[in-house]
Tab-separated table of C-alpha atoms in Angstrom:
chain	number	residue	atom	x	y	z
A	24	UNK	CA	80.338	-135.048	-11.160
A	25	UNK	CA	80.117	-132.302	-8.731
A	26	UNK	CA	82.839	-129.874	-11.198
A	27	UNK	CA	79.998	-130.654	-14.058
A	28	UNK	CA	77.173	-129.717	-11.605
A	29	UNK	CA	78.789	-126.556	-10.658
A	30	UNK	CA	79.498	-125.909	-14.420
A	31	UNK	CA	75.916	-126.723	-15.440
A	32	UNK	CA	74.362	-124.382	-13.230
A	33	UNK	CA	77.155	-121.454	-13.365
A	34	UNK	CA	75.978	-121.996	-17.303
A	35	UNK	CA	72.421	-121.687	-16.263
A	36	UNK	CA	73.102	-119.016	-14.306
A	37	UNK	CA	74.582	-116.789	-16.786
A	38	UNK	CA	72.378	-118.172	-20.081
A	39	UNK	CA	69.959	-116.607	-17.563
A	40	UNK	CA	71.467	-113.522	-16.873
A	41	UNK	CA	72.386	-112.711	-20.782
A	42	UNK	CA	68.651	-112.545	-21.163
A	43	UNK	CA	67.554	-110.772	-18.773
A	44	UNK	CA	66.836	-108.153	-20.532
A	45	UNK	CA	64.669	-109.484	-23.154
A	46	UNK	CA	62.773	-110.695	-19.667
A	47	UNK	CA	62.372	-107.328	-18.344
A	48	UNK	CA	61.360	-106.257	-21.553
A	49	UNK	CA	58.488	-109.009	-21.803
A	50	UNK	CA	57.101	-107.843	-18.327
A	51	UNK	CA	54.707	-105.406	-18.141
A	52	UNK	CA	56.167	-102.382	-15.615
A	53	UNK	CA	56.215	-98.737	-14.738
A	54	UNK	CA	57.966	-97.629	-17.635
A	55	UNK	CA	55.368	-98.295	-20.107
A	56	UNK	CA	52.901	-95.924	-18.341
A	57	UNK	CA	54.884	-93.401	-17.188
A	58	UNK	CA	55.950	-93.181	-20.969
A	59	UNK	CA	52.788	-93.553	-22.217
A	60	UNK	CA	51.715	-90.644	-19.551
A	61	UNK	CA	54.647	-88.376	-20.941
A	62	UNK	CA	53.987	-88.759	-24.612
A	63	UNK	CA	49.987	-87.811	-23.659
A	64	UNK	CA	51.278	-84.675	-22.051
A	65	UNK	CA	53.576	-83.894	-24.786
A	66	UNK	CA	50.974	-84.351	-27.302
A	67	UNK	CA	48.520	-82.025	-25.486
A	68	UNK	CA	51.562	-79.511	-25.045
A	69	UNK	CA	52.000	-79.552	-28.791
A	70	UNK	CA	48.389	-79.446	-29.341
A	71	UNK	CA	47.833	-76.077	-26.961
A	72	UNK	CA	50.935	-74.649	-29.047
A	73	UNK	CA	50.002	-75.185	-32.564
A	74	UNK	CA	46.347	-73.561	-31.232
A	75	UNK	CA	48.101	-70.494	-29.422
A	76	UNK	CA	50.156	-69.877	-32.653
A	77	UNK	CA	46.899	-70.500	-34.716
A	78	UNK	CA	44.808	-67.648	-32.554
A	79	UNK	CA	47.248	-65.060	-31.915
A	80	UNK	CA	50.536	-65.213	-33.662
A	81	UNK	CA	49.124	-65.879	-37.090
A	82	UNK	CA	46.368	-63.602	-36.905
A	83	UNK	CA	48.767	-61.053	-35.780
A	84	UNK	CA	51.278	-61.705	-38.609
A	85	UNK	CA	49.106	-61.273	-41.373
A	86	UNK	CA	47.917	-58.106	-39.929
A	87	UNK	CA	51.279	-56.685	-39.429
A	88	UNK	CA	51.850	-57.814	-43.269
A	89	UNK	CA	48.895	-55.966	-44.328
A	90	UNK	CA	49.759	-52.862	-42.636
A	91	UNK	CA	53.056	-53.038	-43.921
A	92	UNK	CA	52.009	-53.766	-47.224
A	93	UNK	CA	49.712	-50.458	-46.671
A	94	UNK	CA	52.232	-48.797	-45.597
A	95	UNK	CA	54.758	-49.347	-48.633
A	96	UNK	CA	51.865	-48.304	-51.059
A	97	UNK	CA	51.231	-44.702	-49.006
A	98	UNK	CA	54.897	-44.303	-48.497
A	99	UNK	CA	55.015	-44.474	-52.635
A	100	UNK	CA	51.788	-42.586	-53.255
A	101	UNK	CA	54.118	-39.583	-50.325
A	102	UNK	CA	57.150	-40.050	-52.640
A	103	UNK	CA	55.161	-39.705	-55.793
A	104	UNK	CA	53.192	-36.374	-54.652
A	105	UNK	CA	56.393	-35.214	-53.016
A	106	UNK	CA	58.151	-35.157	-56.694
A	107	UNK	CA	55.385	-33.512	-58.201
A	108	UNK	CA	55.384	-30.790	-55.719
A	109	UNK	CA	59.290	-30.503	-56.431
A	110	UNK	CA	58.376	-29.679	-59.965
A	111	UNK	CA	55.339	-27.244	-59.458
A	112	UNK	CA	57.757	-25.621	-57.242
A	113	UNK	CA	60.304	-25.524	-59.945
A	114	UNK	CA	57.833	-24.692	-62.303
A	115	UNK	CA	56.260	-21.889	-60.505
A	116	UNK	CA	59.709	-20.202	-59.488
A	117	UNK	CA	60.732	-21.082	-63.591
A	118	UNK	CA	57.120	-18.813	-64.513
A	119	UNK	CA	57.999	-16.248	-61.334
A	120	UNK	CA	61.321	-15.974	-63.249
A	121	UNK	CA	60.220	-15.334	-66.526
A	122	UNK	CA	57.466	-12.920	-65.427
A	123	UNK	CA	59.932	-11.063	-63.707
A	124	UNK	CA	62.606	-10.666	-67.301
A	125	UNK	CA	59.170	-9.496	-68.717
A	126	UNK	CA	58.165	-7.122	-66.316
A	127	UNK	CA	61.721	-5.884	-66.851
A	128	UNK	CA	61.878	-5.864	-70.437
A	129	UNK	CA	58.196	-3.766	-70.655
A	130	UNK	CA	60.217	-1.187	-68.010
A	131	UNK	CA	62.830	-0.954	-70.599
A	132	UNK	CA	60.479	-0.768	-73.423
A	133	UNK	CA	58.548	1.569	-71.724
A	134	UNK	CA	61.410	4.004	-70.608
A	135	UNK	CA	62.508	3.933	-74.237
């Protein structure tokens, strides 16, 4: 009678132990809050980040695309001018050129 005692209660004992943790989880403690507390702060973190990228960093991005999107279209427009200078250039030393053979050839004429 005493062995069964003793065996009933070492059962007890352990059925009681194997749920202790559905216990603990039933009781209100600590953990809830301070998790609750963390997950607030977190939030608000998140919160102040999203608005500091929505302010600055955004605003600032598309302004840095627009001036490089400026800049793209004058560094065309600087290429574009730059090759039509090339040809006057090559045009005007082409009509130098030819002015000169004439100038020549009326010397020649002329000395004839």
């Amino acid at each position: 009678m005493k062995k069964l005692l003793i065996l009933l209660s070492l059962l007890f004992l352990f059925s009681s132990f194997s749920f202790a943790g559905v216990w603990s989880s039933l009781n209100s403690s600590g953990i809830n809050s301070a998790y609750s507390s963390l997950n607030s702060f977190v939030t608000s973190k998140n919160d102040e980040i999203k608005q500091f990228w929505e302010i600055n960093i955004k605003t600032l991005l598309e302004e840095i695309n627009k001036e490089s999107q400026e800049k793209e279209k004058n560094l065309k427009e600087l290429r574009a001018l730059q090759k039509e200078l090339l040809l006057n250039k090559k045009e005007l030393n082409f009509l130098l050129k030819q002015h000169n053979e004439l100038l020549s050839t009326k010397a020649n004429v002329n000395a004839l």
